[in-house]
mmCIF file of C-alpha atoms in Angstrom:
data_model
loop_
_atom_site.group_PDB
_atom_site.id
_atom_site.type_symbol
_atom_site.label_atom_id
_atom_site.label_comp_id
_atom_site.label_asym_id
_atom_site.label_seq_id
_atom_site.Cartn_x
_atom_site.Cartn_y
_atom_site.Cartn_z
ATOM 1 C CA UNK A 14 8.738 -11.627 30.198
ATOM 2 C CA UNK A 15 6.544 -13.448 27.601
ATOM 3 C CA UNK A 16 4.521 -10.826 26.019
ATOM 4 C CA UNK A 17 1.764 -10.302 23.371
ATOM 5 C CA UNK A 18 1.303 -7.481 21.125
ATOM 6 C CA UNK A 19 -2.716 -6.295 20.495
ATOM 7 C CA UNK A 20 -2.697 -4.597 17.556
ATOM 8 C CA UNK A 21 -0.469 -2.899 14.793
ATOM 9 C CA UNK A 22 -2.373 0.516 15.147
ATOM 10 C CA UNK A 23 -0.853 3.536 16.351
ATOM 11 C CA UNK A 24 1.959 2.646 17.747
ATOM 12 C CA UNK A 25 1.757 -1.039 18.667
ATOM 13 C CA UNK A 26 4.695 -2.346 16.421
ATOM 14 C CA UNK A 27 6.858 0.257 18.164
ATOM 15 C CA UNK A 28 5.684 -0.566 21.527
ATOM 16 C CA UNK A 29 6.665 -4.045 20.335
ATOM 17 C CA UNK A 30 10.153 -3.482 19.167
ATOM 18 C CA UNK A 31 10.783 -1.518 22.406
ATOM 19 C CA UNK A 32 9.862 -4.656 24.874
ATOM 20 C CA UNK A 33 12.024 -6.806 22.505
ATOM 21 C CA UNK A 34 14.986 -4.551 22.966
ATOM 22 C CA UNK A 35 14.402 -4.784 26.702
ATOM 23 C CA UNK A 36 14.911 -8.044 26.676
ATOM 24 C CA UNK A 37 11.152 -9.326 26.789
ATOM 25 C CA UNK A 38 10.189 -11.865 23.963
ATOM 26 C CA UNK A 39 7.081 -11.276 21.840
ATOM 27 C CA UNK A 40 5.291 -14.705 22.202
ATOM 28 C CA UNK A 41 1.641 -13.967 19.802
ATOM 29 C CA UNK A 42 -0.190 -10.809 18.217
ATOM 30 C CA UNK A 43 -2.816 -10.011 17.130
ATOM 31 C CA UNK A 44 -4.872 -7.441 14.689
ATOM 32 C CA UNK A 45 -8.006 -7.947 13.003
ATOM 33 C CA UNK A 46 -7.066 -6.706 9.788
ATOM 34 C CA UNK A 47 -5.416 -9.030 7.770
ATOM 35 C CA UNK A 48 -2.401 -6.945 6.491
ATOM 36 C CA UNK A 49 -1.355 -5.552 9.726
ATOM 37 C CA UNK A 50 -1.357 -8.899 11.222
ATOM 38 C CA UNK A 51 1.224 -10.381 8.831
ATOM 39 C CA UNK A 52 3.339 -7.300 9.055
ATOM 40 C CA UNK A 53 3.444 -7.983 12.809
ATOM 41 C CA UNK A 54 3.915 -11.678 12.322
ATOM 42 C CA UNK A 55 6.695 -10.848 10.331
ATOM 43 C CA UNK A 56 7.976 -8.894 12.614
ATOM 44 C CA UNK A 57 7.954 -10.904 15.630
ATOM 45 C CA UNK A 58 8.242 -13.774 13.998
ATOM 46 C CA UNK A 59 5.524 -15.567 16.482
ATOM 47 C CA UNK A 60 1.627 -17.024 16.159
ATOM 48 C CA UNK A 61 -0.604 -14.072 14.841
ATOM 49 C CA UNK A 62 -4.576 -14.031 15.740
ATOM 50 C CA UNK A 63 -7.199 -12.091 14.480
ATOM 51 C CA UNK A 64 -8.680 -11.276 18.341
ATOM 52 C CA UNK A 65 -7.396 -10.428 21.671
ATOM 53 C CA UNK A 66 -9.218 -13.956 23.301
ATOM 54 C CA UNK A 67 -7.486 -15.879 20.786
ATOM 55 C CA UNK A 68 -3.899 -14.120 21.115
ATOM 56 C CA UNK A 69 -3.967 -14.652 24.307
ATOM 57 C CA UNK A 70 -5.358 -18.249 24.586
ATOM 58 C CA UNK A 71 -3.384 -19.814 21.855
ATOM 59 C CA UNK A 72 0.695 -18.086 23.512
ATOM 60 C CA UNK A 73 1.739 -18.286 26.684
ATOM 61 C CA UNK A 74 1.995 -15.035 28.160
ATOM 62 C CA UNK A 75 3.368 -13.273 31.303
ATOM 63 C CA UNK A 76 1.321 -10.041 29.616
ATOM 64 C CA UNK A 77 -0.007 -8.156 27.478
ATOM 65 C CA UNK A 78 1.078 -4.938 25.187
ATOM 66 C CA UNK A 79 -2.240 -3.558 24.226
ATOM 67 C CA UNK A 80 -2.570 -0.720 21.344
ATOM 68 C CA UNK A 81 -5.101 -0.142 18.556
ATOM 69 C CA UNK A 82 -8.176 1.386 17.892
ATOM 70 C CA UNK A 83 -10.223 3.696 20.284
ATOM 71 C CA UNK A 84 -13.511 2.011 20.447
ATOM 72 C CA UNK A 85 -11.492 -1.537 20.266
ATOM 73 C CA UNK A 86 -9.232 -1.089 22.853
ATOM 74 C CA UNK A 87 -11.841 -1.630 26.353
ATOM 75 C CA UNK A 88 -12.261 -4.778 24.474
ATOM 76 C CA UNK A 89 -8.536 -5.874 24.536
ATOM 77 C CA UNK A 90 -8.134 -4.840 27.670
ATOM 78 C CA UNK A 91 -11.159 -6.730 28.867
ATOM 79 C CA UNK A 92 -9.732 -9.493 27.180
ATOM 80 C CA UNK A 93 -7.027 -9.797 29.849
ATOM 81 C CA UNK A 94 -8.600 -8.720 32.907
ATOM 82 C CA UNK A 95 -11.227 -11.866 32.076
ATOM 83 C CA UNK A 96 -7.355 -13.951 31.931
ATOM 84 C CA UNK A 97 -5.846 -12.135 34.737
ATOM 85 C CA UNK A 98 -3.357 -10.800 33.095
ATOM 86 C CA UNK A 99 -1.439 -7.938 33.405
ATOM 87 C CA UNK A 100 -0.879 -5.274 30.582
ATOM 88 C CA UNK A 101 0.384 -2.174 29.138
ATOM 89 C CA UNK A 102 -1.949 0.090 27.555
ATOM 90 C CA UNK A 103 -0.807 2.919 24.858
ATOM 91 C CA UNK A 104 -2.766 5.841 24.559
ATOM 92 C CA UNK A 105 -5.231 7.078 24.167
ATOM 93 C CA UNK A 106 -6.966 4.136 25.607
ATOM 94 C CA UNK A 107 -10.557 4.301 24.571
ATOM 95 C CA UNK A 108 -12.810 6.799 22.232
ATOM 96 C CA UNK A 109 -14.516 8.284 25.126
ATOM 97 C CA UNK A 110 -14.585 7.550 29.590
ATOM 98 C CA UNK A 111 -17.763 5.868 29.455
ATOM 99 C CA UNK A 112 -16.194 2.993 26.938
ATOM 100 C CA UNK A 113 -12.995 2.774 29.362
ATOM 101 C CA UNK A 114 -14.781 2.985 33.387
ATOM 102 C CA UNK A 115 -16.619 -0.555 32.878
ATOM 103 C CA UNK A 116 -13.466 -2.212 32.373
ATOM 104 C CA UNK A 117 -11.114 -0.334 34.747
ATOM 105 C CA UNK A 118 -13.658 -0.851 37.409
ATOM 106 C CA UNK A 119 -13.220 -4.713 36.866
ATOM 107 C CA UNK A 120 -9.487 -4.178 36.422
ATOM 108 C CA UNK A 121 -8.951 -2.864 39.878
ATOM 109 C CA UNK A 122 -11.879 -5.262 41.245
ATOM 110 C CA UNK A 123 -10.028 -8.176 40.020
ATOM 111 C CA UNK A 124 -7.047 -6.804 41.294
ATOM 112 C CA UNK A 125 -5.214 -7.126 37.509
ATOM 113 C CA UNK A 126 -1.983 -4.659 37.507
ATOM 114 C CA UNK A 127 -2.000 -2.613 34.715
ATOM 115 C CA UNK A 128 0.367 0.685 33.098
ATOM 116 C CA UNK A 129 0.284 3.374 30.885
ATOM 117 C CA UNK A 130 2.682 4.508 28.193
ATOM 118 C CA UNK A 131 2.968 8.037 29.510
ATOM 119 C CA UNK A 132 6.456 9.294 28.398
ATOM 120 C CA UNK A 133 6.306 12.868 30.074
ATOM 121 C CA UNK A 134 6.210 10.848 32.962
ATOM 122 C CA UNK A 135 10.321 9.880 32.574
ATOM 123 C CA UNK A 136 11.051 13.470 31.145
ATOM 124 C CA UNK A 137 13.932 15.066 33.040
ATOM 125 C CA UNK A 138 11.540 18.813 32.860
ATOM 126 C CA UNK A 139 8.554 17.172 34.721
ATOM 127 C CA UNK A 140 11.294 15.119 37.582
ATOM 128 C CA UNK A 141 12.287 19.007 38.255
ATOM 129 C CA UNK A 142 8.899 20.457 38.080
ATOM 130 C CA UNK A 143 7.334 17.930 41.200
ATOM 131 C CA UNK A 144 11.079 18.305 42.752
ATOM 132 C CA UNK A 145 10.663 22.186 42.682
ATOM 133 C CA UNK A 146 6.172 21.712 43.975
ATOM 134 C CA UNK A 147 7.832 19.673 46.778
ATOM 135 C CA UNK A 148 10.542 21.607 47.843
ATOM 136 C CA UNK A 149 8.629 24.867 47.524
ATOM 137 C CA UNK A 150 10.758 26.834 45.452
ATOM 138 C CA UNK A 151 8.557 26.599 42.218
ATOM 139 C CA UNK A 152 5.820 28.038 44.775
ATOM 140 C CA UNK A 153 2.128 26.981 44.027
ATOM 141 C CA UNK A 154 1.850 26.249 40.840
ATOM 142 C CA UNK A 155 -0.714 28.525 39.016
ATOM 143 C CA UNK A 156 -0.764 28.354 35.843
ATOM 144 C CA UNK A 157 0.381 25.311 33.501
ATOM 145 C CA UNK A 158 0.421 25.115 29.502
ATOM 146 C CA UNK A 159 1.502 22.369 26.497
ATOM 147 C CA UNK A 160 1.384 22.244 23.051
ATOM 148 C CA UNK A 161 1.467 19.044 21.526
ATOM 149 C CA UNK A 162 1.466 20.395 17.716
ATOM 150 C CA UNK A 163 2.362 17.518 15.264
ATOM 151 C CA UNK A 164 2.133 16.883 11.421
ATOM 152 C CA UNK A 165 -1.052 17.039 9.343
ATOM 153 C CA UNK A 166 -3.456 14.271 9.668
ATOM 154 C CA UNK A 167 -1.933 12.904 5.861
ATOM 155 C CA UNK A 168 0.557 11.518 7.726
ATOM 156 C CA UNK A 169 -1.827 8.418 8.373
ATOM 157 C CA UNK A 170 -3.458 8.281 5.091
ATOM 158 C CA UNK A 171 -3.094 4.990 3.267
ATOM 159 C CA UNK A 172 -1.599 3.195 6.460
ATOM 160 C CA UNK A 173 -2.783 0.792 9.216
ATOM 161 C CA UNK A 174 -3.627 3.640 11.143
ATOM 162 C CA UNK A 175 -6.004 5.382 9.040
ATOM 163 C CA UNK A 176 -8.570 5.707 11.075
ATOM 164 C CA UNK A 177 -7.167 8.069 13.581
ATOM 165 C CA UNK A 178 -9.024 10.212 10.640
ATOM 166 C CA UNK A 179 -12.520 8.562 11.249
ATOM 167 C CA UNK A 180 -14.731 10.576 13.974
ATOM 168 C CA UNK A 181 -16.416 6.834 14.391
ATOM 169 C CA UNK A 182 -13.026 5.026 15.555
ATOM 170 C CA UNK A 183 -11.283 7.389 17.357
ATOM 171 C CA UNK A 184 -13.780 9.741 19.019
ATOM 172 C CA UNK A 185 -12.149 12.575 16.805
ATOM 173 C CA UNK A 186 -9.365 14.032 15.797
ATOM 174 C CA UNK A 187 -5.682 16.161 17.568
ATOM 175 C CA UNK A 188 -7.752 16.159 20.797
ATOM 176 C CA UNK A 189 -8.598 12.653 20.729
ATOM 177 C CA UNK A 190 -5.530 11.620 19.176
ATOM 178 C CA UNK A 191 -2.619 13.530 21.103
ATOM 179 C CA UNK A 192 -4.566 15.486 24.313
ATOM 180 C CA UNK A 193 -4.133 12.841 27.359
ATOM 181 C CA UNK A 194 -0.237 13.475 27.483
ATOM 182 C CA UNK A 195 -0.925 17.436 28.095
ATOM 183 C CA UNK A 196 -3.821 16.558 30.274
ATOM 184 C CA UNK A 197 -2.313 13.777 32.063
ATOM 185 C CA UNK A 198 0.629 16.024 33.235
ATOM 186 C CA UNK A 199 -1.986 18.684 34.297
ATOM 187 C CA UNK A 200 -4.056 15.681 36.656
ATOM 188 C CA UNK A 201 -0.443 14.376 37.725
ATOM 189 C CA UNK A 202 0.603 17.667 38.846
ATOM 190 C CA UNK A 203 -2.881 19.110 40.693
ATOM 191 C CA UNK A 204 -2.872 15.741 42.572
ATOM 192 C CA UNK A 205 -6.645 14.363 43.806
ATOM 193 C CA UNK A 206 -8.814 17.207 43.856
ATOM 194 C CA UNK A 207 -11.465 17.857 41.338
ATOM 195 C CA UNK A 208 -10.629 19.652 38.146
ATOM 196 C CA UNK A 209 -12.982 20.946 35.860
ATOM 197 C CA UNK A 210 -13.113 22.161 32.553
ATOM 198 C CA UNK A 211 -13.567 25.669 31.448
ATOM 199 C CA UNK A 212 -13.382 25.985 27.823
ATOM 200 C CA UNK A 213 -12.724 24.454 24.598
ATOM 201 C CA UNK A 214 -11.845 24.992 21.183
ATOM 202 C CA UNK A 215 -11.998 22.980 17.886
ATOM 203 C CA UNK A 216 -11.621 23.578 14.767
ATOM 204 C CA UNK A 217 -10.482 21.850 11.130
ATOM 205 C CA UNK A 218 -9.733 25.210 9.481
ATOM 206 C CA UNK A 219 -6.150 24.199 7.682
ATOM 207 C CA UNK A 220 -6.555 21.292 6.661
ATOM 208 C CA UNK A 221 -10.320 20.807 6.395
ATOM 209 C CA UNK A 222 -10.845 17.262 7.152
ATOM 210 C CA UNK A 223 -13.891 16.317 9.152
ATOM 211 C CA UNK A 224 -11.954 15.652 12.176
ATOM 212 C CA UNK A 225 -10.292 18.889 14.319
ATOM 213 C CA UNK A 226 -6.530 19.853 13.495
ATOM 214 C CA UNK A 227 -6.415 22.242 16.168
ATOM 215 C CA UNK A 228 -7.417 22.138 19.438
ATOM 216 C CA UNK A 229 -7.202 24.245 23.008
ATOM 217 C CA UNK A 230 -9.057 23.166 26.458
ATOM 218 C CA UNK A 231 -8.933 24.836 29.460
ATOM 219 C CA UNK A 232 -8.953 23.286 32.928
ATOM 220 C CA UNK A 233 -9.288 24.459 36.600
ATOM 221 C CA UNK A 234 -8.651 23.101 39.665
ATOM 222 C CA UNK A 235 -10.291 23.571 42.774
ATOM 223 C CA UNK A 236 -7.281 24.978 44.094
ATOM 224 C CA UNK A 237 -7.452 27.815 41.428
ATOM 225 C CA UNK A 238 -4.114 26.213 39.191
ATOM 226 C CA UNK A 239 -5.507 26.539 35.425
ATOM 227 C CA UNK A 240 -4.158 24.107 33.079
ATOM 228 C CA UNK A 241 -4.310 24.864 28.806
ATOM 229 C CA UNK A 242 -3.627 21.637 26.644
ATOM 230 C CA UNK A 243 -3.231 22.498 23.286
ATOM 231 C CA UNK A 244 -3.187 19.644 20.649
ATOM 232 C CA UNK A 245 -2.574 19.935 16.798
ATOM 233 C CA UNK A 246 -1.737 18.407 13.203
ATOM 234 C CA UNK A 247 -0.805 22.018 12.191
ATOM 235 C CA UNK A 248 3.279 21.321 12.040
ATOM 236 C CA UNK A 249 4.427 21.403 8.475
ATOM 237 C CA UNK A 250 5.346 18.255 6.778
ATOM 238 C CA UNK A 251 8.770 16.975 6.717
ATOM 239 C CA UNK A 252 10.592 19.748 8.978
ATOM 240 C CA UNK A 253 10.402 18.194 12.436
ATOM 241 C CA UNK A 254 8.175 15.963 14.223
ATOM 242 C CA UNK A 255 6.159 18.593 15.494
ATOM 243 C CA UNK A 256 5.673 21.957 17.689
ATOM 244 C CA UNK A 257 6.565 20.837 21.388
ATOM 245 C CA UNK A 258 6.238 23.203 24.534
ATOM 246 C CA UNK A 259 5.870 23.517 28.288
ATOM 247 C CA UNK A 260 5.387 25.765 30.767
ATOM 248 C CA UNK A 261 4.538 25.598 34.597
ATOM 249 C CA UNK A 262 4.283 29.402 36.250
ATOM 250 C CA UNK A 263 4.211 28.937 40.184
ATOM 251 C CA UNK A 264 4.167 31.746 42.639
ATOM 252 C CA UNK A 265 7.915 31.584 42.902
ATOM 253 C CA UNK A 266 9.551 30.479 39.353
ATOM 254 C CA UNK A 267 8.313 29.860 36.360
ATOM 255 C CA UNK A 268 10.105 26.576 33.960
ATOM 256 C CA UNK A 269 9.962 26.194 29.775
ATOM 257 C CA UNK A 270 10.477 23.472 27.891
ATOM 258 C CA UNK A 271 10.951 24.131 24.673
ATOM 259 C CA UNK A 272 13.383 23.425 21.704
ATOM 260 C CA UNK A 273 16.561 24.346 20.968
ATOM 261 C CA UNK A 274 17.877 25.427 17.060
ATOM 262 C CA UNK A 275 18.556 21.819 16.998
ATOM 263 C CA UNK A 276 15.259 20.371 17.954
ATOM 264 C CA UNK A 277 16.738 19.149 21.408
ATOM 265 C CA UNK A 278 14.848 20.046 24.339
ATOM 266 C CA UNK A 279 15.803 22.893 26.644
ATOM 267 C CA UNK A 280 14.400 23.888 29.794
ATOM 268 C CA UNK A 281 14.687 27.010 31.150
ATOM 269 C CA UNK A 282 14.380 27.843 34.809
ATOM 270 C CA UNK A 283 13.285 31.348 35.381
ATOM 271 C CA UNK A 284 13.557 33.121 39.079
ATOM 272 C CA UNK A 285 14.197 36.534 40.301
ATOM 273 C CA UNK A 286 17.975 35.319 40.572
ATOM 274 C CA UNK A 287 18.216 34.740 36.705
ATOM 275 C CA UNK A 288 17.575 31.841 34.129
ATOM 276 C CA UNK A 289 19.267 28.470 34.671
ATOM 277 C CA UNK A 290 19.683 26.064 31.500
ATOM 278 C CA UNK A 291 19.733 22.495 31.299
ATOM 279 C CA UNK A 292 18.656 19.681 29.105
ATOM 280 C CA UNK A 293 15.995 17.008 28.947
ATOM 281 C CA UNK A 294 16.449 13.582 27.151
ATOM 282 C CA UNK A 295 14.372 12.795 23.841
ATOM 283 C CA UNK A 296 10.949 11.409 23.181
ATOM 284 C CA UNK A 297 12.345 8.013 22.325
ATOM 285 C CA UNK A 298 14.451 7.866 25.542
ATOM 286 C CA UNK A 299 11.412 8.964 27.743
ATOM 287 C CA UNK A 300 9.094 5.994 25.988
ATOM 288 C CA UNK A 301 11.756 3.304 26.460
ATOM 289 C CA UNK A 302 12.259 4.117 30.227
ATOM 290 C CA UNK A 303 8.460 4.282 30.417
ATOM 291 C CA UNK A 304 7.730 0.994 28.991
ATOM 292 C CA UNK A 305 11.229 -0.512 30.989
ATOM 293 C CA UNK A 306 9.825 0.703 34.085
ATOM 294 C CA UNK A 307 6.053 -0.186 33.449
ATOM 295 C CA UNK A 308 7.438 -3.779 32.086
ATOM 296 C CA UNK A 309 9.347 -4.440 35.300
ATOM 297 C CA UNK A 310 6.335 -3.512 38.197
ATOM 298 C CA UNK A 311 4.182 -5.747 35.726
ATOM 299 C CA UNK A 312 6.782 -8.326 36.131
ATOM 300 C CA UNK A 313 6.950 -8.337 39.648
ATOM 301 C CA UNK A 314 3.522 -8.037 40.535
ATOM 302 C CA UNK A 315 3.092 -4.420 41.753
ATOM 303 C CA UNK A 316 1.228 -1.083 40.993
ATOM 304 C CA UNK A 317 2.245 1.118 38.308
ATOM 305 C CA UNK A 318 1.541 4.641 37.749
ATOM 306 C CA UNK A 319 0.117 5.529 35.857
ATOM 307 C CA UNK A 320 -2.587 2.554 35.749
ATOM 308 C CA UNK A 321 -5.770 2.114 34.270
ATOM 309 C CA UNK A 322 -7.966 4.508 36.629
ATOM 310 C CA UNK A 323 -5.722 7.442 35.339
ATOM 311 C CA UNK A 324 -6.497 6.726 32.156
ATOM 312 C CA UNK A 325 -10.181 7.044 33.090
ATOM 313 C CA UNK A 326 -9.440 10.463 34.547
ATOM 314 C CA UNK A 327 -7.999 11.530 31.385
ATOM 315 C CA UNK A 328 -10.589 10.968 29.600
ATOM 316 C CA UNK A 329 -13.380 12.184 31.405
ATOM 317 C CA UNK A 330 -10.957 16.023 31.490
ATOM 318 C CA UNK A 331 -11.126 15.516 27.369
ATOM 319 C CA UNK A 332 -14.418 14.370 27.281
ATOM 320 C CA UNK A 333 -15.486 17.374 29.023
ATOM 321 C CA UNK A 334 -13.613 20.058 26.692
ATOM 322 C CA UNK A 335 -15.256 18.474 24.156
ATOM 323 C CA UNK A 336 -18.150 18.790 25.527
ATOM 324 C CA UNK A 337 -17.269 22.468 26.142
ATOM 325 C CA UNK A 338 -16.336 23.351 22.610
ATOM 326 C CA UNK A 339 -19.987 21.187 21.590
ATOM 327 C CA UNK A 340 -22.213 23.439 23.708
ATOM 328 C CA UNK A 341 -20.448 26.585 22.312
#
């Protein structure tokens, strides 16, 4: 497919390099800061515009990769649902639900297919989570927690992506930032039925920025499953990428994810019978089969999931911890 890239920020170049390896060609991008749009130029070695209308008037596109900032990125994605055409959207999608809903409404009005780049959605630990929901030997699941704990927020300083540490852009800081994977495996798992929030917790005590480093909400759903996302930029510097873990009790089993001594990913399946041991593939693996498979139903005209009203849903779960942790 013909694709164009919206935006350097966050992780838009990598999105970018992983549709090119796919086979997909990079027709235009776009940023609207100057330097970031010549790195991408560069890059891609295509047109580069300075908005998401122009981008996507001046190439010919099949559609769009959209990344970027929080509060920008209803506007790119309104940009293509006024064009018709379809796109990929990187977390995490907007600054707050109430940016996002206008536009996903239209999305899904105008019938424009869209994706999300949800990589715990291709891990090998959630696959055997749903498998063990469905088959009933996980049990009902009653209990569910991540920790999504990576490096401080210096790691963006001085780069295109600074503003990740600007309240204003991003809608704050680790929960804005990193929360809809935990949360969107929480939604994925509970299915349909209303989930609300119970608690949350934020606070900038290590590194003292005036965004959160550390964060912990607490969900329920009306079928009594309770669901703790915790996000952070408390992981040293320069050891590993972060502090990654799972775990989904049911009323039958209970499975970890967590690393090995070699920062590979176990997962542990624990039963009255004993533990059973496997392996899940990497983050990188999980984003390139995400992308290949959202790429390919985008391609051929079909619905994705996740799509844009999930990433609505998301939203509205961390807009409500925050809301929590406000009130408290």
């Amino acid at each position: 497919m013909r694709l164009a890239l919206l935006s350097y920020s966050h992780h838009g170049r990598s999105l970018g390099r992983v549709a090119r390896s796919l086979g997909h060609e990079i027709t235009g991008v776009m940023d609207g800061e100057e330097e970031p749009r010549r790195a991408l130029e560069r890059e891609f070695e295509c047109p580069a515009f300075a908005t998401a209308a122009a981008c996507l008037d001046g190439c010919t596109v099949d559609a769009a990769v959209v990344a970027g900032k929080h509060i920008e990125m209803p506007g790119h994605i309104m940009a293509c649902v006024d064009r018709r055409i379809p796109y990929l959207v990187d977390k995490p999608f907007a600054d707050c639900a109430a940016r996002l809903r206008p536009v996903a409404e239209a999305s899904e009005r105008y019938g424009v297919f869209s994706a999300l780049t949800l990589p715990n959605r291709a891990s090998v630990t959630i696959a055997l989570v749903q498998q063990m929901i469905d088959d009933g030997s996980l049990g009902e699941l009653v209990l569910y927690n991540s920790r999504l704990n990576n490096g401080p927020p210096s790691r963006y300083d001085g780069k295109p992506s600074a503003w990740h540490n600007d309240a204003s852009v991003s809608g704050g800081g680790c929960w804005a930032v990193e929360a809809s994977h935990g949360l969107d495996t929480f939604l994925d798992l509970v299915g349909d039925q209303e989930v609300v929030a119970v608690s949350g917790v934020m606070s900038n005590a290590l590194h003292r920025r005036a965004v959160e480093d550390s964060a912990i909400g607490v969900l329920r759903a009306r079928d009594g499953a309770t669901g703790i996302v915790e996000t952070g930029y408390c992981y040293p510097s320069g050891a590993r990428s972060g502090d990654h873990f799972f775990r989904f009790v049911g009323t039958k089993a209970t499975v970890i994810q967590q690393y090995d001594s070699e920062g590979g990913f176990l997962i542990e399946v624990h039963t009255p019978e004993g533990v059973r041991v496997s392996r899940d593939i990497g983050h990188g693996e999980r984003m390139e089969r995400i992308v290949d498979e959202a790429l390919t139903a985008l391609a051929e005209g079909r619905p994705f999931t996740p799509g844009i009203g999930e990433a609505v849903r998301i939203l509205e779960a961390q807009d409500a911890v925050y809301a929590c942790a406000r009130s408290s």
